[in-house]
Amino acid sequence: MEAVLDSDARSFVPVPEASHFPLYNLPYGIFSPSAGESPRVGVRIGDHVLDLSIIADMGLLEAAGLPHGIFSQPWLNAFMEQPADNRRLVRILIHGLLRETEPTLRDDESLRRRALLPADSVTMHMPVMIRDYTDFYSSREHATNVGIMFRGKEKALMPNWLHMPVGYHGRASSVVVSETDIVRPCGQTVAADGTVPGFGPSRLLDFELEMGFLVAGGNALGDPVSVDDAWDRIFGLVVVNDWSARDIQKWEYQPLGPFNAKNFATSISPWVVTIDALAPFACAAPEQDPEPLPYLREKQRRTFDIDLQVDLTASGQEEALTICRSNFKHLYWTMAQQLAHHTCTGCNLGTGDLLASGTISGPDKGSYGSLLEITWRGTEAIALPSGGKRKFLADGDRVTMSALCEKDGLRLGFGEVTGRVLPARTEAT
Ligand code: MN
């Protein structure tokens, strides 16, 4: 996972200072240039999107030796399945093509007009056909906060938590791209003083600030992936909002974990930032005590320094309120450990699997990654900028999450994942 590109190189495409997408980033996504045009693969640079289907058709990526038409598909999966060295070569070729000193695209106005489009003029789609979705619970701070709320300080962490990255199998069909509206779910809930459930819209709708990684290249059924080989199976990362209905969750979760409380929607950011682009931001992961079992012991414990932020724009209000600042590096269990644990039984992962981190809370109050923690189970309401309060999400509220890395003058990010809550559809009740 070495940095292979010159991070100081500049592009002829203007990149605003505050942009998440400098020449070094080059995240992949799926977009349509305009209504009615077919989705295809693009790379983001500054405020523009480079149409790789056109660039590849021109033969400008030929050196990477990829199958014809791989960038004209509506998903990244076929590209993700290519050998890592070929994918890396594509990144190097695109980087070369966009450099300020390279005339091929820079001086060809007609090609530029066709292949380099304003980002605000295109429609973004799901970047990947999500094959399977798994959600972990890897933030010690989050697990401790939730444990204190529901079981008290003494038994905050369950006995298994320090020994394995706890997770559950989620729902792939309801993973949606940023900007997709979220319909408030209905389900069974029990009133605080009640014993039997009623059915209706969730009253305790929440978000979960997470990041997820996308698997590239699977393992055969029966063949575990070792913790030190796990990094080779990670294509890139996205920001994830794992919307959660706390009242439904509270009633249903024992003994098999969340079901209706989580299966109505999970939002992801549209641009997949590759593991190669993140290399300069690698850092040590938290030390683990007790030492995990041998299959979870890493030669080198590695994670990434990624600043995370959550903004809430309450219904009817103009101003967004920042309600959380956290960091990916707080996670106790690394992506490699999650992947090794997931496959230790021989469970087969495949290209397009999404493995999310679980809520990423930090150590202090401003760094909690869910309303459950921020309002401490609804006991401390958030004051909104234009008046009013929130304990959980109201209809019309918008939640926006973003992620940004900064180090030694290099800055790159994920853009954002945003979604607005729509009223429940209660006709069926
Ligand atoms: Mn979650």
XYZ file of C-alpha atoms and ligand atoms in Angstrom:
430
model
C 0.000 0.000 0.000
C 2.653 2.492 -1.043
C 1.971 5.953 -2.389
C 2.788 5.570 -6.088
C 1.879 8.989 -7.465
C 3.434 12.408 -7.089
C 1.106 14.106 -4.612
C 2.469 17.570 -5.514
C 1.556 17.290 -9.214
C -1.116 19.706 -10.444
C -3.843 19.317 -13.022
C -4.892 21.592 -15.885
C -8.415 21.085 -14.512
C -8.943 23.762 -11.873
C -9.248 22.363 -8.359
C -10.732 24.837 -5.822
C -8.740 25.070 -2.606
C -11.561 23.646 -0.505
C -12.195 20.736 -2.908
C -12.178 17.144 -1.665
C -11.022 16.025 -5.097
C -7.452 17.067 -5.991
C -5.474 15.285 -8.711
C -4.150 12.823 -6.141
C -7.589 11.534 -5.103
C -9.251 10.329 -8.341
C -12.227 8.490 -6.801
C -14.489 6.357 -9.005
C -18.231 6.697 -9.361
C -21.128 5.942 -11.700
C -22.914 8.819 -13.414
C -25.179 9.792 -16.313
C -24.113 12.918 -18.245
C -27.768 13.916 -18.692
C -31.242 12.478 -18.425
C -31.733 9.471 -20.665
C -28.023 8.805 -21.165
C -26.736 5.509 -19.864
C -24.796 5.314 -16.592
C -21.027 4.892 -16.955
C -17.821 5.085 -14.930
C -16.391 8.483 -14.043
C -13.517 9.885 -12.035
C -13.938 13.044 -10.009
C -11.437 15.917 -10.240
C -12.208 19.279 -8.626
C -15.671 20.333 -9.775
C -15.552 18.063 -12.835
C -16.192 14.449 -13.753
C -13.988 12.666 -16.282
C -16.010 10.212 -18.408
C -13.829 7.092 -18.496
C -16.022 5.387 -21.089
C -14.964 8.051 -23.607
C -11.333 8.119 -22.464
C -11.115 4.317 -22.758
C -12.820 4.324 -26.191
C -10.115 6.740 -27.376
C -7.538 4.104 -26.396
C -6.009 6.356 -23.744
C -6.128 3.642 -21.053
C -5.027 0.791 -23.316
C -1.766 0.244 -21.431
C -3.764 -1.096 -18.471
C -4.908 -4.080 -20.567
C -8.524 -4.062 -19.357
C -11.441 -5.768 -21.133
C -13.232 -3.593 -23.711
C -16.263 -1.682 -22.450
C -15.418 -2.058 -18.765
C -16.048 1.667 -18.144
C -19.330 1.713 -20.087
C -21.107 -0.354 -17.435
C -23.596 0.876 -14.842
C -21.536 -0.541 -11.931
C -17.885 -0.533 -10.873
C -17.947 -4.271 -10.137
C -16.293 -5.433 -13.380
C -13.464 -2.948 -12.920
C -13.081 -3.921 -9.252
C -12.635 -7.539 -10.332
C -9.515 -6.684 -12.354
C -6.118 -7.506 -10.817
C -4.956 -4.825 -8.363
C -1.875 -4.023 -10.490
C -4.049 -3.273 -13.538
C -6.334 -1.067 -11.480
C -3.324 0.759 -10.107
C -2.092 1.303 -13.651
C -5.425 2.890 -14.583
C -4.982 5.332 -11.708
C -1.476 6.184 -12.918
C -2.696 6.660 -16.504
C -5.572 8.941 -15.466
C -3.224 10.915 -13.233
C -0.842 11.343 -16.170
C -3.644 12.382 -18.529
C -4.900 15.101 -16.167
C -1.504 16.619 -15.293
C -0.995 20.244 -16.274
C 2.012 19.287 -18.436
C 0.148 16.647 -20.499
C -1.378 18.085 -23.724
C -3.474 15.076 -24.936
C -6.692 16.108 -23.217
C -5.633 19.608 -22.163
C -5.256 20.846 -25.740
C -8.110 18.896 -27.361
C -11.078 21.150 -26.802
C -13.599 18.898 -28.478
C -12.553 15.838 -26.455
C -12.494 17.905 -23.290
C -16.015 19.144 -23.925
C -17.282 15.589 -24.311
C -15.270 13.860 -21.582
C -14.847 16.471 -18.855
C -18.227 17.490 -17.453
C -19.235 19.892 -14.669
C -20.001 17.753 -11.622
C -23.189 19.717 -10.924
C -24.550 18.830 -14.372
C -24.418 15.034 -14.015
C -26.600 12.543 -12.125
C -24.832 10.228 -9.706
C -25.926 6.606 -9.241
C -25.039 3.742 -6.926
C -21.332 3.166 -7.639
C -21.421 -0.559 -7.023
C -23.941 -3.383 -7.304
C -23.865 -4.272 -3.609
C -23.762 -8.044 -3.410
C -23.983 -8.408 0.335
C -23.878 -5.953 3.200
C -22.421 -6.567 6.642
C -22.371 -4.058 9.474
C -19.885 -4.215 12.336
C -19.866 -2.582 15.753
C -16.179 -1.714 15.965
C -16.075 1.570 17.882
C -15.254 0.951 21.526
C -16.563 4.395 22.437
C -19.912 3.750 20.715
C -20.314 0.240 22.157
C -19.466 1.586 25.618
C -21.925 4.493 25.376
C -24.753 2.227 24.235
C -23.811 -0.348 26.886
C -23.922 2.257 29.673
C -27.351 3.447 28.515
C -28.899 -0.011 28.365
C -26.959 -2.074 30.941
C -25.143 0.367 33.227
C -21.495 1.326 33.587
C -20.285 -1.963 35.102
C -21.451 -4.160 32.221
C -21.101 -1.609 29.424
C -19.118 -3.856 27.052
C -20.485 -7.353 26.429
C -18.001 -10.147 27.336
C -17.286 -10.936 23.656
C -16.614 -7.369 22.539
C -12.867 -7.140 23.235
C -12.285 -10.539 21.582
C -13.941 -10.152 18.185
C -15.275 -7.520 15.794
C -18.984 -8.036 16.512
C -21.220 -7.702 13.443
C -24.474 -8.722 11.794
C -25.575 -9.457 8.245
C -27.397 -6.449 6.851
C -29.607 -5.899 3.841
C -27.990 -5.146 0.461
C -31.199 -4.304 -1.438
C -31.845 -1.126 0.540
C -28.354 0.362 0.266
C -28.936 3.637 -1.600
C -26.785 6.421 -2.982
C -26.531 9.869 -1.410
C -29.496 12.235 -2.088
C -32.012 9.376 -1.955
C -34.959 10.338 0.285
C -35.529 8.095 3.298
C -39.121 7.116 4.107
C -39.685 6.872 7.835
C -40.174 3.179 8.586
C -43.164 1.603 10.283
C -42.798 -1.304 12.644
C -43.573 -2.777 16.029
C -42.771 -0.699 19.069
C -43.682 -0.833 22.734
C -44.431 2.327 24.721
C -42.025 3.084 27.592
C -44.636 2.010 30.169
C -46.197 -0.763 28.063
C -45.717 -4.490 27.633
C -47.469 -5.233 24.328
C -46.489 -3.711 20.982
C -48.341 -1.440 18.618
C -47.659 -0.883 14.924
C -46.858 2.474 13.375
C -44.196 4.941 12.263
C -40.934 4.875 14.203
C -40.737 7.798 16.633
C -37.040 7.404 17.380
C -35.429 7.642 13.942
C -31.653 8.041 14.095
C -28.545 8.074 11.900
C -25.270 6.222 12.382
C -22.018 7.809 11.221
C -20.013 5.010 9.611
C -17.538 4.265 6.873
C -17.660 1.158 4.729
C -15.210 -0.652 2.511
C -15.946 -2.399 -0.753
C -14.479 -5.824 -1.377
C -12.574 -6.497 -4.598
C -11.821 -10.101 -5.459
C -13.511 -12.669 -3.281
C -12.543 -15.847 -1.478
C -13.962 -19.259 -2.314
C -16.463 -20.816 0.070
C -14.454 -22.667 2.696
C -11.287 -20.569 2.287
C -10.694 -17.994 5.037
C -8.723 -14.812 4.257
C -5.870 -14.259 6.713
C -5.711 -10.952 8.557
C -2.467 -9.986 6.804
C -3.859 -10.783 3.329
C -7.068 -8.891 4.002
C -5.773 -5.525 2.758
C -5.441 -6.915 -0.773
C -9.224 -7.483 -0.860
C -10.180 -3.873 -0.150
C -10.972 -1.724 -3.209
C -11.883 1.515 -1.486
C -14.044 3.281 1.059
C -17.290 5.261 1.170
C -19.077 7.236 3.890
C -22.085 5.341 5.232
C -25.220 6.489 7.049
C -26.769 3.410 8.621
C -30.230 4.849 9.376
C -31.692 3.229 12.498
C -35.105 3.102 14.157
C -34.244 2.915 17.860
C -37.751 2.109 19.123
C -38.155 -0.765 16.676
C -34.620 -1.953 17.512
C -35.266 -1.970 21.251
C -38.237 -4.345 20.955
C -36.970 -6.687 18.237
C -33.208 -7.047 18.725
C -33.032 -9.928 21.185
C -31.910 -12.623 20.512
C -30.983 -12.222 16.823
C -29.984 -8.567 16.472
C -31.493 -5.764 14.397
C -33.963 -6.558 11.595
C -36.671 -3.995 10.737
C -34.748 -1.363 12.736
C -32.028 -1.284 10.078
C -33.329 -2.854 6.879
C -35.243 0.123 5.426
C -32.245 2.163 4.225
C -28.472 2.566 4.352
C -27.012 5.527 2.431
C -23.530 5.671 0.902
C -21.488 8.472 -0.676
C -21.272 8.297 -4.498
C -17.474 8.516 -4.924
C -15.361 5.504 -3.943
C -11.968 6.647 -2.655
C -9.416 3.942 -3.414
C -7.177 2.362 -0.830
C -4.234 3.640 -2.929
C -5.374 7.255 -2.591
C -5.644 6.824 1.177
C -2.100 5.461 1.581
C -0.562 8.812 2.688
C -3.081 8.944 5.550
C -2.288 5.533 7.026
C -1.690 5.565 10.781
C -1.440 3.119 13.663
C -4.669 1.602 15.005
C -5.394 1.666 18.768
C -3.474 -0.892 20.829
C -5.528 -3.888 21.823
C -5.746 -5.293 25.325
C -6.311 -8.183 25.707
C -4.311 -9.349 22.722
C -6.752 -10.890 20.251
C -6.659 -14.554 19.198
C -3.925 -15.426 16.655
C -6.216 -15.247 13.589
C -6.941 -11.580 14.446
C -3.356 -10.572 15.249
C -1.916 -8.215 12.646
C 1.785 -7.907 11.867
C 1.187 -4.206 11.592
C -1.958 -2.603 12.983
C -2.943 -0.039 10.414
C -5.869 2.278 9.852
C -6.474 5.737 8.333
C -6.670 9.235 9.758
C -9.985 10.456 8.298
C -11.877 13.368 9.867
C -15.637 12.834 9.915
C -18.458 15.311 10.332
C -22.241 15.159 10.645
C -24.493 18.136 9.871
C -28.199 18.330 10.625
C -30.444 20.645 8.621
C -33.730 20.615 10.479
C -37.000 20.693 8.555
C -37.870 24.218 7.428
C -34.512 25.675 8.531
C -31.824 27.073 6.241
C -28.813 26.699 8.472
C -27.086 23.372 9.020
C -25.847 22.549 12.508
C -22.669 20.490 12.938
C -23.577 17.898 15.555
C -20.583 15.559 15.410
C -16.870 15.624 14.599
C -15.213 12.222 14.825
C -12.359 10.285 13.181
C -12.061 6.891 11.516
C -8.809 6.186 13.400
C -10.706 5.749 16.698
C -12.036 2.337 15.585
C -10.763 -0.470 17.833
C -11.142 -3.219 15.223
C -9.503 -2.581 11.844
C -10.914 -3.342 8.403
C -8.392 -6.203 8.069
C -9.627 -7.741 11.319
C -13.251 -7.339 10.241
C -12.554 -9.103 6.951
C -10.513 -11.891 8.567
C -13.201 -12.468 11.203
C -15.969 -12.421 8.582
C -14.243 -15.166 6.582
C -12.745 -17.233 9.458
C -15.629 -19.694 9.110
C -14.996 -20.029 5.375
C -17.776 -17.565 4.547
C -17.239 -16.367 0.986
C -16.981 -12.653 0.286
C -17.196 -11.376 -3.271
C -16.543 -8.301 -5.354
C -19.161 -5.715 -4.444
C -19.615 -6.734 -0.814
C -19.986 -3.755 1.515
C -18.547 -4.082 5.023
C -19.385 -1.122 7.240
C -17.592 -0.136 10.423
C -20.426 0.486 12.822
C -21.065 3.899 14.366
C -17.782 5.794 14.717
C -17.885 7.688 17.991
C -14.874 9.420 19.483
C -13.901 9.829 23.139
C -15.624 13.141 23.866
C -19.148 14.437 23.664
C -18.825 16.365 20.398
C -17.615 13.210 18.677
C -20.613 10.914 19.179
C -21.802 9.395 15.901
C -25.536 8.914 16.562
C -28.408 10.905 18.067
C -28.874 8.083 20.570
C -25.537 9.105 22.085
C -25.625 12.866 21.346
C -28.966 13.281 23.135
C -28.156 10.444 25.549
C -31.232 8.374 24.712
C -33.349 11.472 24.223
C -32.650 12.991 27.648
C -30.633 15.995 26.336
C -32.228 17.691 23.321
C -30.197 19.529 20.684
C -31.060 23.223 20.310
C -31.581 24.093 16.627
C -30.112 27.238 15.001
C -33.496 28.825 14.153
C -35.328 27.639 17.227
C -36.827 24.325 18.234
C -35.184 21.163 19.503
C -34.378 17.655 18.369
C -33.981 14.410 20.225
C -34.452 12.191 17.180
C -35.068 12.944 13.489
C -38.257 14.713 12.394
C -39.867 14.476 8.952
C -38.129 16.881 6.578
C -34.815 16.763 8.477
C -31.681 16.319 6.375
C -28.554 14.539 7.614
C -25.255 15.147 5.810
C -22.013 13.331 6.565
C -18.614 14.116 5.124
C -15.089 12.759 5.420
C -11.786 14.515 4.819
C -8.077 13.632 5.143
C -5.397 16.283 5.606
C -1.662 15.775 6.041
C 1.465 17.720 5.082
C -0.458 20.015 2.731
C -2.219 17.131 0.960
C -5.963 17.170 1.392
C -8.510 14.798 -0.051
C -12.005 13.764 0.831
C -15.049 11.689 0.098
C -17.527 14.463 -0.623
C -20.696 13.750 1.301
C -23.565 11.390 1.864
C -26.831 13.174 2.456
C -30.458 12.166 2.831
C -33.756 13.700 3.881
C -36.442 12.052 5.977
C -39.898 11.728 4.387
C -43.095 11.008 6.362
C -44.051 7.391 6.941
C -46.416 5.803 4.428
C -49.109 4.725 6.793
C -51.891 3.784 4.309
C -51.064 0.125 4.858
C -51.721 0.355 8.590
Mn -24.762 0.413 12.092
